[in-house]
Short mmCIF file of C-alpha atoms in Angstrom, two decimals:
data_model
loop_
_atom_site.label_atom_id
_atom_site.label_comp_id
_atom_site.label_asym_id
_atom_site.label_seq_id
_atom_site.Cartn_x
_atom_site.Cartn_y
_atom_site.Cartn_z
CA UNK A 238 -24.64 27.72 17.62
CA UNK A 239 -24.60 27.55 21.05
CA UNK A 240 -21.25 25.71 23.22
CA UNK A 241 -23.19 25.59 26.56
CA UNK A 242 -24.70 22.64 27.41
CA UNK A 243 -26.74 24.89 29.54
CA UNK A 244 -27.85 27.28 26.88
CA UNK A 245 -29.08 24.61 24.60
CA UNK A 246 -32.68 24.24 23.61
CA UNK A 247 -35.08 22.15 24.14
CA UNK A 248 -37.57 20.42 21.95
CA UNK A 249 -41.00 20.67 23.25
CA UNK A 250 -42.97 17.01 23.71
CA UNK A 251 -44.37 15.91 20.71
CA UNK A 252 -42.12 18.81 18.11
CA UNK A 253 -39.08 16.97 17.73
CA UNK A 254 -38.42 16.57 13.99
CA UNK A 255 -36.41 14.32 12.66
CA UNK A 256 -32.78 14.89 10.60
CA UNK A 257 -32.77 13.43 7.35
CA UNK A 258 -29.85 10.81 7.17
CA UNK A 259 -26.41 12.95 5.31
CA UNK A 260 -25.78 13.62 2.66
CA UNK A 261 -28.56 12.99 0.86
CA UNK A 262 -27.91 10.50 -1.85
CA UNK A 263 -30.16 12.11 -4.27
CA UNK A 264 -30.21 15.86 -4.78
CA UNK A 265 -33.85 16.65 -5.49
CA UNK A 266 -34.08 15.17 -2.32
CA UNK A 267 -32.42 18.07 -0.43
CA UNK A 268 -34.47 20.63 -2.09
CA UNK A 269 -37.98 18.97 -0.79
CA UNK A 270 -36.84 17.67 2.48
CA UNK A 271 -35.98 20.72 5.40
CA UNK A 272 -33.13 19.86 7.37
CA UNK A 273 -33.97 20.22 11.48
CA UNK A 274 -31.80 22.36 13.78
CA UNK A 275 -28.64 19.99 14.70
CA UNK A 276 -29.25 19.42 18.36
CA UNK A 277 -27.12 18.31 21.29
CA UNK A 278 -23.90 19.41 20.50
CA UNK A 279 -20.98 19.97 22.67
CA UNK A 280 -19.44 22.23 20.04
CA UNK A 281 -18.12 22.97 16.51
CA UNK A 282 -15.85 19.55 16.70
CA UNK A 283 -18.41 17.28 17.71
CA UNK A 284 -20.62 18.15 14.54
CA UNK A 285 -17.77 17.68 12.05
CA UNK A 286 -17.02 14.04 14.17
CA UNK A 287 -20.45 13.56 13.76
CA UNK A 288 -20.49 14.15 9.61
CA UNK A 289 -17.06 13.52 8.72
CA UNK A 290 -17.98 13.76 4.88
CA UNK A 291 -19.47 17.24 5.27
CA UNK A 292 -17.03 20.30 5.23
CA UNK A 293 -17.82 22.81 8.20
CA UNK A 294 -17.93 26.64 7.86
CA UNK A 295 -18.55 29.49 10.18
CA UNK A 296 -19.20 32.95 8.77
CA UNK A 297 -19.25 36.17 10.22
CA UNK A 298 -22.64 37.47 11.23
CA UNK A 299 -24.05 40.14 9.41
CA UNK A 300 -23.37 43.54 9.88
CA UNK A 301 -26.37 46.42 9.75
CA UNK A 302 -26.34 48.33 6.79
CA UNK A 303 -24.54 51.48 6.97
CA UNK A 304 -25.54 54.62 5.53
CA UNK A 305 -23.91 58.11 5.43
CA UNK A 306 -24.95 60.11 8.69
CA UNK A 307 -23.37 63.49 9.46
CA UNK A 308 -23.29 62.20 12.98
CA UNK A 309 -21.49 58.77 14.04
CA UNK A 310 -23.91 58.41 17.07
CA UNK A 311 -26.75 58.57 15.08
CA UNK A 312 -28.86 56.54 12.45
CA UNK A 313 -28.80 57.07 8.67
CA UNK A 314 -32.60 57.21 6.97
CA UNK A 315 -32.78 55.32 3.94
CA UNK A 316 -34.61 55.32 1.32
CA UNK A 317 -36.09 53.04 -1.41
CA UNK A 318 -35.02 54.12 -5.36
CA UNK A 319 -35.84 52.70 -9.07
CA UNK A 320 -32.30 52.03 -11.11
CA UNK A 321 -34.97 52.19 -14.02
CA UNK A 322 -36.54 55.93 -13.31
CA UNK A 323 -33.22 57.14 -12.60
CA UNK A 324 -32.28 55.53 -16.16
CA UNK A 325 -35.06 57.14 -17.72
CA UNK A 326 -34.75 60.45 -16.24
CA UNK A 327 -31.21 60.89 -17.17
CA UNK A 328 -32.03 59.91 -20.77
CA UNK A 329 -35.08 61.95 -20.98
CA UNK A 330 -33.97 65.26 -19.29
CA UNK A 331 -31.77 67.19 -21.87
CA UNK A 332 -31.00 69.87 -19.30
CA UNK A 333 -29.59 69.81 -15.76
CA UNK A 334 -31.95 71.82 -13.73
CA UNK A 335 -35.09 69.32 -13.74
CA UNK A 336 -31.91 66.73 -12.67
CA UNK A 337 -30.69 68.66 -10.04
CA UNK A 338 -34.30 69.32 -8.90
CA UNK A 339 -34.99 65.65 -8.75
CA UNK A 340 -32.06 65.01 -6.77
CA UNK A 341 -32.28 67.38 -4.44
CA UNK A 342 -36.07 66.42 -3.28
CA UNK A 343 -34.98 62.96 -3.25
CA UNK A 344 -32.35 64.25 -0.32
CA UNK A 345 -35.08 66.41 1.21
CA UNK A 346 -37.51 63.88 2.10
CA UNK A 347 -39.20 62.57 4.66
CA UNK A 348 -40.36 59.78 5.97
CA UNK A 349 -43.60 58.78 3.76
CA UNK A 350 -41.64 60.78 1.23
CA UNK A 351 -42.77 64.16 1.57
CA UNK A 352 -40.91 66.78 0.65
CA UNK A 353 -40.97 69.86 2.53
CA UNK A 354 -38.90 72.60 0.44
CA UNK A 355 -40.66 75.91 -0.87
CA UNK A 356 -39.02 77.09 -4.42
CA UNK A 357 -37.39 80.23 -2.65
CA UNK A 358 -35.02 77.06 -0.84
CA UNK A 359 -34.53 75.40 -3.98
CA UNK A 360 -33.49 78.55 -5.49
CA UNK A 361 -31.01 78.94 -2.61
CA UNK A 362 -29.48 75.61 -2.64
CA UNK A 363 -29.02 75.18 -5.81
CA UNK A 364 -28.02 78.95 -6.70
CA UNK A 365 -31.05 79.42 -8.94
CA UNK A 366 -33.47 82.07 -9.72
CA UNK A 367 -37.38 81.29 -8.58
CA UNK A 368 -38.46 81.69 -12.29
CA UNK A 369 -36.20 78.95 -13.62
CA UNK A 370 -37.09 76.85 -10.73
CA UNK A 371 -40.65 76.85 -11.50
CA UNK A 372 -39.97 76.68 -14.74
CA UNK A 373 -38.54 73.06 -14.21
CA UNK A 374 -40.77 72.00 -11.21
CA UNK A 375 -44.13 72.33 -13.79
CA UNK A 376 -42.13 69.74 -16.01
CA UNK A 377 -41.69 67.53 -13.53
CA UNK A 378 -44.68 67.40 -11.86
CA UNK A 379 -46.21 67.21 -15.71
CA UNK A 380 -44.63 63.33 -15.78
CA UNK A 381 -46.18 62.23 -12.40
CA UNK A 382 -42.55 62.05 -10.50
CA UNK A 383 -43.81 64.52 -7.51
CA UNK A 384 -46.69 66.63 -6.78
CA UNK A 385 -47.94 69.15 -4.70
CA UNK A 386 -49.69 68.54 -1.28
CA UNK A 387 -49.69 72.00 -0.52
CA UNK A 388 -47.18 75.70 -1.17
CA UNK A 389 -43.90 74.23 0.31
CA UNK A 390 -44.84 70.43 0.29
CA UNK A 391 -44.66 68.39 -2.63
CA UNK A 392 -45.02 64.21 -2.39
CA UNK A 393 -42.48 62.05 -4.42
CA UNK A 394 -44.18 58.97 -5.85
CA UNK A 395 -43.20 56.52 -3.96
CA UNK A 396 -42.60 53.72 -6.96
CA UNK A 397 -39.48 56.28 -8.03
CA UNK A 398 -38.28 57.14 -5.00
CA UNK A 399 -39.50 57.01 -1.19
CA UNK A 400 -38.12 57.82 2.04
CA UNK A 401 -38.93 54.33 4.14
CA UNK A 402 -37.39 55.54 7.38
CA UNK A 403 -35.75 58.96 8.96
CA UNK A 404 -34.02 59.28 12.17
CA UNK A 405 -35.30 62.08 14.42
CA UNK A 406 -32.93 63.58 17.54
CA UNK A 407 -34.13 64.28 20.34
CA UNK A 408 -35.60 67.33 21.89
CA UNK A 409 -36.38 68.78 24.91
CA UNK A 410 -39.87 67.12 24.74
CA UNK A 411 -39.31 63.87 23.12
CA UNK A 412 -36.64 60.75 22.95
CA UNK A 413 -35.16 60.40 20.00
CA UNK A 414 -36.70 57.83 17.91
CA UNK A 415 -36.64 56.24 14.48
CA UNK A 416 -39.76 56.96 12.13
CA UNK A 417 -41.43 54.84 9.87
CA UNK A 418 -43.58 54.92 7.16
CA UNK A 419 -44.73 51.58 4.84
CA UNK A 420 -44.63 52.41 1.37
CA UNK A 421 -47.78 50.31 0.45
CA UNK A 422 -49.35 52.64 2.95
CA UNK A 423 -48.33 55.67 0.83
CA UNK A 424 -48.99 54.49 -2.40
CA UNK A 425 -52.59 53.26 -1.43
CA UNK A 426 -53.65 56.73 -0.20
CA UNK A 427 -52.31 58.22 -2.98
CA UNK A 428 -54.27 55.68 -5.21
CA UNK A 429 -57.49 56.11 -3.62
CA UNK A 430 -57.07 59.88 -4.37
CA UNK A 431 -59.21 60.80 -6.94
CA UNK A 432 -57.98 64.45 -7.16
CA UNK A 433 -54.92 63.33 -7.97
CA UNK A 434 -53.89 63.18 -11.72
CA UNK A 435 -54.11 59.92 -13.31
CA UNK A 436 -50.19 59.67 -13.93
CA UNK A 437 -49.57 60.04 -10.19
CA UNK A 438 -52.46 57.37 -8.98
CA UNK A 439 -50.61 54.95 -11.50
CA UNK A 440 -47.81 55.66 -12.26
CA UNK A 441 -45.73 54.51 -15.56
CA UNK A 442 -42.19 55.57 -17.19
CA UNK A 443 -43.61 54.48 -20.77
CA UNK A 444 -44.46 58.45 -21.98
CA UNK A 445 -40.79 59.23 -20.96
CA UNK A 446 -39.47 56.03 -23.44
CA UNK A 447 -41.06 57.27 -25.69
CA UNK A 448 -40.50 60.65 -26.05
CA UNK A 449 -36.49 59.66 -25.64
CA UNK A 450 -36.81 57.12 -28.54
CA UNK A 451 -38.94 59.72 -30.80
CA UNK A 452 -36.55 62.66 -29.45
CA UNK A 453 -33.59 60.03 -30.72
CA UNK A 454 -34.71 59.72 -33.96
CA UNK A 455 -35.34 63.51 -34.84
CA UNK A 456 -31.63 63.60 -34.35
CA UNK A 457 -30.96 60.67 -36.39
CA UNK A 458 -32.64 62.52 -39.04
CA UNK A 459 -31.26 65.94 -37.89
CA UNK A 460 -27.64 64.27 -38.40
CA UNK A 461 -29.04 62.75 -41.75
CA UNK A 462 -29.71 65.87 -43.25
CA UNK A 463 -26.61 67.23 -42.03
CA UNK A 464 -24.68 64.39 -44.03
CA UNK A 465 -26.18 64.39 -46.86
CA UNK A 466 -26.12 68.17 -47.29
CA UNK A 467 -22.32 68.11 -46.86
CA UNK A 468 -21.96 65.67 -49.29
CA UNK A 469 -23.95 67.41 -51.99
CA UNK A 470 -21.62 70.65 -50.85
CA UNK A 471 -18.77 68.76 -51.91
CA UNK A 472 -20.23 67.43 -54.71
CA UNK A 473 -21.12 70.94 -56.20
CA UNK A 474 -17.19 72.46 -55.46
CA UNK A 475 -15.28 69.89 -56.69
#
């Protein structure tokens, strides 16, 4: 709120809105009826003078949202991720690798959420041999959760995870500058693909729940058997 009377604004002819007398006796009442900018004040005092019954507060602006950079001059990227696939996929993937996998291209990405990693580099980071790479990558991609643009790019889908924004240093050619990409761009192209797979047009966690709850109750019945088999073991020695 500005103090100088010289910085205040002005209310073009005809726009000035009126303030709704305070407080407003009846509460439904505040709900459908805006309150207009407080005008013409010489300062924090002279609006609590001016509603004595109404308890002033000044808060701290806003900060901008950090996130981690390896450089303190320079601008995280952020990116946009489901709580609910990352639920599912730690329910539904018994082993680590697939994990690890997912995590990793989730760190890799770009902006538009392309992922530009050949398996040789995931076999390097993550101390893995090619085979069992693959391997895991062909069980991914079966559920829809990235797929391959081309050898060395794959595309996460952008409802799981997607890279909104990366920050790009400069170079000896260009400023450095922070790039963009709308999701609903991304996930309209990819829906307008036809070449694509249905389960990465559109896609859907529900095979995944179900294939943890049917997984769950083979070892419901697993631990069943077990059970019962001890107890007719005990039965048959005592």
């Amino acid at each position: 709120m500005p103090t100088n009377p010289a910085r205040r604004r002005r209310s073009s002819p005809g726009t000035t809105s009126v303030q709704p007398p305070l407080p407003l006796a009846d509460p439904l009442s505040a709900l459908s009826s805006p309150l207009a900018p407080v005008r013409d004040l010489e300062g924090l005092d002279e609006l609590a003078e001016r509603y004595p019954d109404r308890k002033v507060s000044v808060s701290a602006r806003h900060k901008p949202l950090e996130i981690y950079s390896g450089k303190a001059d320079q601008q995280g990227s952020f990116s946009l991720d489901s709580q609910e696939f990352f639920l599912v996929i730690a329910q539904f993937f018994r082993e680590a690798l697939p994990l690890r996998i997912i995590i990793l291209m989730i760190a890799c990405q770009r902006a538009g959420g392309q992922v530009e990693l050949t398996q040789e580099e995931m076999g390097t980071v993550l101390d893995i041999t090619r085979p069992k790479i693959n391997d895991a990558l062909q069980e991914i991609m079966e559920h829809g959760i990235v797929y391959k643009v081309r050898p060395g790019v794959y595309q996460f889908n952008p409802p799981y995870s997607y890279r909104v924004a990366e920050f790009v240093p400069a170079t000896g050619e260009q400023p450095a500058q922070m790039i963009r990409v709308e999701q609903a761009d991304r996930i309209s192209e990819i829906r307008s693909n036809t070449a694509l797979p249905e389960r990465v047009r559109f896609p859907s966690l529900e095979a995944m729940r179900t294939a943890i709850e049917e997984l769950r109750r083979a070892r419901a019945e697993e631990r069943a058997a077990r059970r019962k088999a001890r107890q007719e073991k005990g039965r048959t020695t005592s």
